[in-house]
Amino acid sequence: MPELPEVETTTRALRPGLLGRTIVGVRAIDYVPLVEPLPPEAFAAAVCGRRVLGVGRRGKYILLRLDDGAVLSIHLRMSGRLHLLPQEAAPDRHTHAVLDLDDGQALHFYVPRKFGRMRLLTGEEYAVLDGALGPEPLAPTFTAASLQDRLRARPRARLKALLLDQRFLAGLGNIYVDEALFRARLHPLRLAGSLSGGEVGRLHGAVVEVLGEAITAEGTTLSDGVYLFGSGEAGRFAERLRVYGRTGEPCIVCGMPVVRQVIAGRGSHFCPRCQV
DNA sequence: CCACGATCCTGCTAGC
DNA sequence: TGCTAGCAGGATCGTG
């Protein structure tokens, strides 16, 4: 499932092919909610003729900055992918939007579960989105002290729920929350207000470390092959996962079987001995 | 303030 | 072997 490292990797893979390109056509939007609230025709009309001046990321959103000040935000949700293909390539049956570029390439938005979204935002609308999201965990301004402040503002929330909340911290999803909590040796059900200063420091370090390593490995491609980037490459972080998807297998630190329990509505993996 | 369940979708898996 | 019921998963919304 695309989380920050997968979205970052996808963004990096797309950037060279998108920067400076002009969108000359929009095809294959056969699923209205994909581009809501604009109707597909209005979305196409607004996007055609626009040049891509920037390719970036905020949390799990991929952002294309257009030459009229608008921002095209793309969210992959759990199973979406973006691929650049030659314009003559036929869209896959799960591709529900194609943006044709002026160099003969086309950006395919592959969305097998129709959860992904493309949204054309004005500068002001983007500012609202940006303001609603929590800090970027890899920004230098995200420090242990700033995490401490945010945790203290939500003392009754459980760590698992809080770390999944994009308004609290942007970019983490189920996999990296579980991995960060394991590295920090913190139980997912711990209340935010119960953490000592040292524990906050461990959590901060674990989040930064696991995201950095996962980006270096170009993300996590599980055996289901849901996440692929570039021209279909797989990320290499799956082999480095310590608890996610390892239910019943021994903890790599203490040997105790990894437990899976639904917390905050998500399958949560942790070591019942190491994580307190 | 926080938890929980439903919703949206479809490929895959577990279970018969 | 073949079928189906149910689950997973991010974000959002309504309810408790």
Coordinates of C-alpha atoms (C1' of nucleotides) in Angstrom, one line a residue:
Chain A
M1 CA 0.0 0.0 0.0
P2 CA 1.5 3.3 -0.9
E3 CA 2.6 5.2 2.1
L4 CA 5.2 8.0 2.2
P5 CA 8.2 6.0 1.0
E6 CA 6.2 4.5 -1.9
V7 CA 4.7 7.9 -2.8
E8 CA 8.1 9.6 -2.6
T9 CA 9.6 6.8 -4.9
T10 CA 6.8 7.2 -7.4
T11 CA 7.3 11.0 -7.4
R12 CA 11.0 10.7 -8.0
A13 CA 10.4 8.2 -10.8
L14 CA 7.9 10.4 -12.5
R15 CA 9.6 13.7 -12.1
P16 CA 12.1 13.6 -15.1
G17 CA 9.3 12.6 -17.5
L18 CA 6.8 15.1 -16.3
L19 CA 8.8 18.3 -15.6
G20 CA 8.2 20.9 -18.3
R21 CA 5.8 18.8 -20.2
T22 CA 2.4 20.1 -21.4
I23 CA -0.7 18.1 -21.0
V24 CA -2.3 17.9 -24.4
G25 CA -5.1 15.5 -23.8
V26 CA -7.1 13.6 -21.2
R27 CA -8.5 10.1 -21.9
A28 CA -10.3 7.1 -20.4
I29 CA -12.0 8.8 -17.4
D30 CA -14.8 6.3 -17.1
Y31 CA -15.3 6.6 -13.4
V32 CA -16.7 9.9 -12.3
P33 CA -15.6 10.0 -8.6
L34 CA -11.9 9.7 -9.8
V35 CA -11.8 13.4 -10.6
E36 CA -14.6 14.8 -8.4
P37 CA -15.8 17.3 -7.7
L38 CA -15.3 18.3 -11.3
P39 CA -17.2 16.4 -14.0
P40 CA -14.7 14.5 -16.2
E41 CA -15.2 16.9 -19.2
A42 CA -14.6 20.0 -17.0
F43 CA -11.5 18.3 -15.5
A44 CA -10.2 17.5 -19.0
A45 CA -10.8 21.1 -20.2
A46 CA -9.1 22.6 -17.2
V47 CA -6.0 20.4 -17.4
C48 CA -5.5 20.5 -21.2
G49 CA -2.9 22.9 -22.3
R50 CA -1.3 23.3 -18.9
R51 CA 2.4 22.8 -18.4
V52 CA 3.8 21.0 -15.5
L53 CA 6.2 23.3 -13.6
G54 CA 6.7 21.1 -10.5
V55 CA 6.4 17.5 -9.3
G56 CA 6.3 17.1 -5.6
R57 CA 4.8 15.3 -2.6
R58 CA 3.0 16.2 0.6
G59 CA 2.2 13.3 2.9
K60 CA 0.7 10.7 0.6
Y61 CA -0.3 13.2 -2.1
I62 CA 1.6 13.5 -5.3
L63 CA 1.4 17.1 -6.5
L64 CA 1.8 18.5 -10.0
R65 CA 2.2 22.3 -10.0
L66 CA 0.6 23.6 -13.2
D67 CA 1.5 26.8 -15.1
D68 CA -1.8 28.6 -14.2
G69 CA -1.2 28.3 -10.5
A70 CA -3.4 25.2 -10.1
V71 CA -2.2 22.0 -8.4
L72 CA -3.2 18.6 -9.6
S73 CA -3.2 16.4 -6.5
I74 CA -3.1 12.6 -7.0
H75 CA -3.7 10.2 -4.2
L76 CA -3.0 6.5 -4.9
R77 CA -4.9 5.3 -1.8
M78 CA -4.1 1.7 -1.4
S79 CA -3.6 0.2 -4.8
G80 CA -3.2 3.0 -7.3
R81 CA -0.1 3.4 -9.5
L82 CA 1.2 6.0 -12.0
H83 CA 3.1 5.0 -15.1
L84 CA 4.5 6.8 -18.0
L85 CA 3.9 4.9 -21.2
P86 CA 4.1 5.7 -24.9
Q87 CA 1.0 7.4 -26.2
E88 CA 0.0 4.5 -28.4
A89 CA 0.0 2.0 -25.5
A90 CA -3.6 0.9 -24.8
P91 CA -4.8 1.6 -21.3
D92 CA -5.2 -1.4 -19.0
R93 CA -8.7 -2.2 -18.0
H94 CA -8.0 -0.8 -14.5
T95 CA -6.6 2.4 -15.8
H96 CA -9.2 5.1 -15.3
A97 CA -7.4 8.2 -16.4
V98 CA -4.7 8.9 -19.0
L99 CA -3.0 12.3 -19.4
D100 CA -1.4 12.7 -22.8
L101 CA 1.8 14.7 -22.9
D102 CA 3.5 16.8 -25.6
D103 CA 6.4 14.5 -26.0
G104 CA 4.5 11.4 -27.1
Q105 CA 4.3 9.9 -23.6
A106 CA 1.2 9.5 -21.5
L107 CA 0.6 9.3 -17.7
H108 CA -1.5 6.3 -16.8
F109 CA -3.4 6.3 -13.6
Y110 CA -3.9 2.6 -12.8
V111 CA -6.5 2.2 -10.1
P112 CA -7.7 -1.4 -9.8
R113 CA -9.9 -0.7 -6.8
K114 CA -11.1 2.7 -7.9
F115 CA -10.0 4.2 -4.6
G116 CA -7.4 6.5 -6.0
R117 CA -8.3 10.2 -6.7
M118 CA -7.1 13.0 -8.9
R119 CA -8.2 16.5 -7.9
L120 CA -7.6 19.8 -9.5
L121 CA -7.0 22.4 -6.8
T122 CA -6.7 26.1 -6.8
G123 CA -3.7 27.6 -5.0
E124 CA -6.1 28.4 -2.1
E125 CA -7.6 24.9 -2.0
Y126 CA -4.1 23.4 -1.9
A127 CA -3.2 25.7 1.0
V128 CA -6.2 24.3 2.9
L129 CA -5.1 20.8 2.2
D130 CA -1.6 21.6 3.2
G131 CA -2.8 23.2 6.4
A132 CA -5.0 20.2 7.3
L133 CA -2.1 17.8 7.1
G134 CA 0.3 17.2 9.9
P135 CA 4.0 17.8 9.6
E136 CA 6.3 16.1 7.1
P137 CA 8.2 13.5 9.2
L138 CA 11.3 14.0 7.1
A139 CA 11.4 17.8 7.3
P140 CA 14.1 19.2 9.6
T141 CA 11.4 21.0 11.5
F142 CA 10.0 17.7 12.7
T143 CA 11.9 17.2 15.9
A144 CA 11.4 15.1 19.0
A145 CA 10.4 18.3 20.7
S146 CA 7.7 19.1 18.1
L147 CA 6.5 15.5 18.3
Q148 CA 6.3 15.9 22.1
D149 CA 4.2 19.0 21.8
R150 CA 1.8 17.3 19.4
L151 CA 1.5 14.2 21.6
R152 CA 0.7 16.3 24.6
A153 CA -2.1 17.9 22.6
R154 CA -3.8 14.5 22.2
P155 CA -3.0 12.8 25.5
R156 CA -5.9 10.3 25.4
A157 CA -5.3 9.0 21.9
R158 CA -3.7 5.7 21.3
L159 CA -0.4 5.7 19.4
K160 CA -1.6 3.5 16.6
A161 CA -4.6 5.7 15.9
L162 CA -2.6 8.9 16.2
L163 CA 0.2 7.9 13.9
L164 CA -2.3 6.8 11.3
D165 CA -4.0 10.1 11.5
Q166 CA -2.8 12.3 8.6
R167 CA -3.7 15.4 10.5
F168 CA -1.3 14.4 13.3
L169 CA 1.6 13.4 11.1
A170 CA 1.5 13.2 7.3
G171 CA 2.5 10.1 5.3
L172 CA 2.5 7.1 7.6
G173 CA 0.2 4.2 6.9
N174 CA -0.4 0.8 8.5
I175 CA 2.9 -0.7 7.5
Y176 CA 5.3 2.0 8.7
V177 CA 3.3 2.8 11.9
D178 CA 3.7 -0.9 12.9
E179 CA 7.4 -0.8 12.0
A180 CA 8.1 2.5 13.8
L181 CA 6.3 1.3 16.9
F182 CA 8.4 -1.9 17.0
R183 CA 11.6 0.0 16.5
A184 CA 10.6 2.4 19.3
R185 CA 9.6 -0.6 21.5
L186 CA 6.2 1.1 22.1
H187 CA 2.9 -0.8 22.3
P188 CA 0.3 0.4 19.8
L189 CA -2.3 0.8 22.5
R190 CA -0.2 3.2 24.6
L191 CA -1.9 6.6 25.2
A192 CA 0.0 9.5 23.8
G193 CA 0.0 11.3 27.1
S194 CA 1.8 8.4 28.9
L195 CA 5.1 8.6 27.0
S196 CA 8.2 9.7 28.8
G197 CA 10.6 12.1 27.2
G198 CA 12.9 9.2 26.3
E199 CA 10.1 7.3 24.7
V200 CA 9.1 10.3 22.6
G201 CA 12.7 10.5 21.5
R202 CA 12.7 6.8 20.5
L203 CA 9.4 7.2 18.6
H204 CA 10.7 10.2 16.7
G205 CA 14.0 8.4 15.9
A206 CA 12.1 5.3 14.8
V207 CA 9.8 7.1 12.5
V208 CA 12.6 9.1 10.8
E209 CA 14.8 6.0 10.5
V210 CA 12.2 3.6 9.1
L211 CA 11.0 6.1 6.5
G212 CA 14.6 6.9 5.5
E213 CA 15.5 3.3 5.1
A214 CA 12.3 2.5 3.2
I215 CA 12.9 5.4 0.7
T216 CA 16.5 4.1 0.2
A217 CA 15.0 0.7 -0.6
E218 CA 12.4 2.3 -2.9
G219 CA 9.4 1.2 -0.8
T220 CA 7.7 -2.0 0.2
T221 CA 6.4 -4.3 -2.4
L222 CA 4.5 -7.1 -0.7
S223 CA 4.0 -10.5 -2.4
D224 CA 0.7 -9.2 -3.7
G225 CA 2.6 -6.9 -6.0
V226 CA 0.2 -4.1 -5.4
Y227 CA 2.9 -1.4 -5.3
L228 CA 5.2 -0.9 -8.3
F229 CA 6.9 2.3 -9.5
G230 CA 8.5 3.6 -12.6
S231 CA 8.2 1.1 -15.4
G232 CA 7.0 -1.7 -13.0
E233 CA 9.9 -2.0 -10.6
A234 CA 9.3 -3.4 -7.1
G235 CA 10.5 -1.8 -3.9
R236 CA 13.0 -3.8 -1.7
F237 CA 11.9 -3.0 1.8
A238 CA 9.6 -6.0 2.3
E239 CA 12.5 -8.2 3.3
R240 CA 13.4 -5.6 6.0
L241 CA 10.0 -5.6 7.7
R242 CA 10.3 -6.7 11.3
V243 CA 6.7 -7.1 12.4
Y244 CA 4.3 -6.2 9.6
G245 CA 2.9 -9.4 8.0
R246 CA 5.0 -11.6 10.3
T247 CA 2.1 -12.8 12.5
G248 CA 3.2 -15.8 14.5
E249 CA 6.8 -15.6 13.4
P250 CA 9.4 -15.1 16.1
C251 CA 10.3 -11.5 17.1
I252 CA 13.8 -10.8 15.7
V253 CA 14.8 -9.4 19.1
C254 CA 13.4 -11.8 21.7
G255 CA 11.9 -14.7 19.8
M256 CA 8.4 -14.2 21.1
P257 CA 5.7 -14.8 18.3
V258 CA 4.6 -11.6 16.7
V259 CA 0.9 -10.8 17.5
R260 CA -1.7 -9.5 15.2
Q261 CA -4.6 -7.6 16.7
V262 CA -7.1 -5.1 15.2
I263 CA -6.4 -1.7 16.6
A264 CA -7.9 1.5 15.3
G265 CA -9.6 -0.7 12.7
R266 CA -6.3 -1.9 11.3
G267 CA -4.5 -5.2 11.5
S268 CA -1.7 -4.3 13.9
H269 CA 1.5 -6.3 14.3
F270 CA 3.7 -6.1 17.3
C271 CA 5.9 -8.0 19.7
P272 CA 4.0 -8.4 23.0
R273 CA 7.2 -8.7 25.0
C274 CA 9.4 -5.9 23.4
Q275 CA 6.7 -3.4 22.9
V276 CA 5.4 -2.0 26.2
Chain B
dC1 C1' -12.2 14.2 22.9
dC2 C1' -12.0 9.5 21.3
dA3 C1' -13.6 4.9 19.5
dC4 C1' -16.1 2.4 16.4
dG5 C1' -18.5 1.1 12.2
dA6 C1' -19.9 1.9 7.5
dT7 C1' -18.6 3.3 3.0
dC8 C1' -16.2 2.9 -1.3
dC9 C1' -14.1 -1.3 -4.7
dT10 C1' -12.1 -5.6 -6.4
dG11 C1' -8.5 -9.2 -6.1
dC12 C1' -7.2 -12.6 -3.4
dT13 C1' -7.7 -16.1 0.2
dA14 C1' -9.7 -19.1 3.5
dG15 C1' -13.0 -22.3 4.0
dC16 C1' -16.3 -25.4 2.5
Chain C
dT1 C1' -11.4 -28.9 -8.0
dG2 C1' -14.6 -25.2 -7.9
dC3 C1' -17.2 -22.1 -5.6
dT4 C1' -18.4 -18.2 -2.6
dA5 C1' -18.1 -15.3 1.4
dG6 C1' -15.3 -12.3 3.5
dC7 C1' -11.3 -9.6 4.2
dA8 C1' -7.9 -5.7 3.3
dG9 C1' -6.9 -1.1 3.1
dG10 C1' -6.9 5.1 3.3
dA11 C1' -9.8 8.6 4.0
dT12 C1' -14.1 10.4 5.5
dC13 C1' -18.4 10.6 7.8
dG14 C1' -21.9 9.6 11.1
dT15 C1' -22.9 7.7 15.5
dG16 C1' -22.1 6.3 20.4

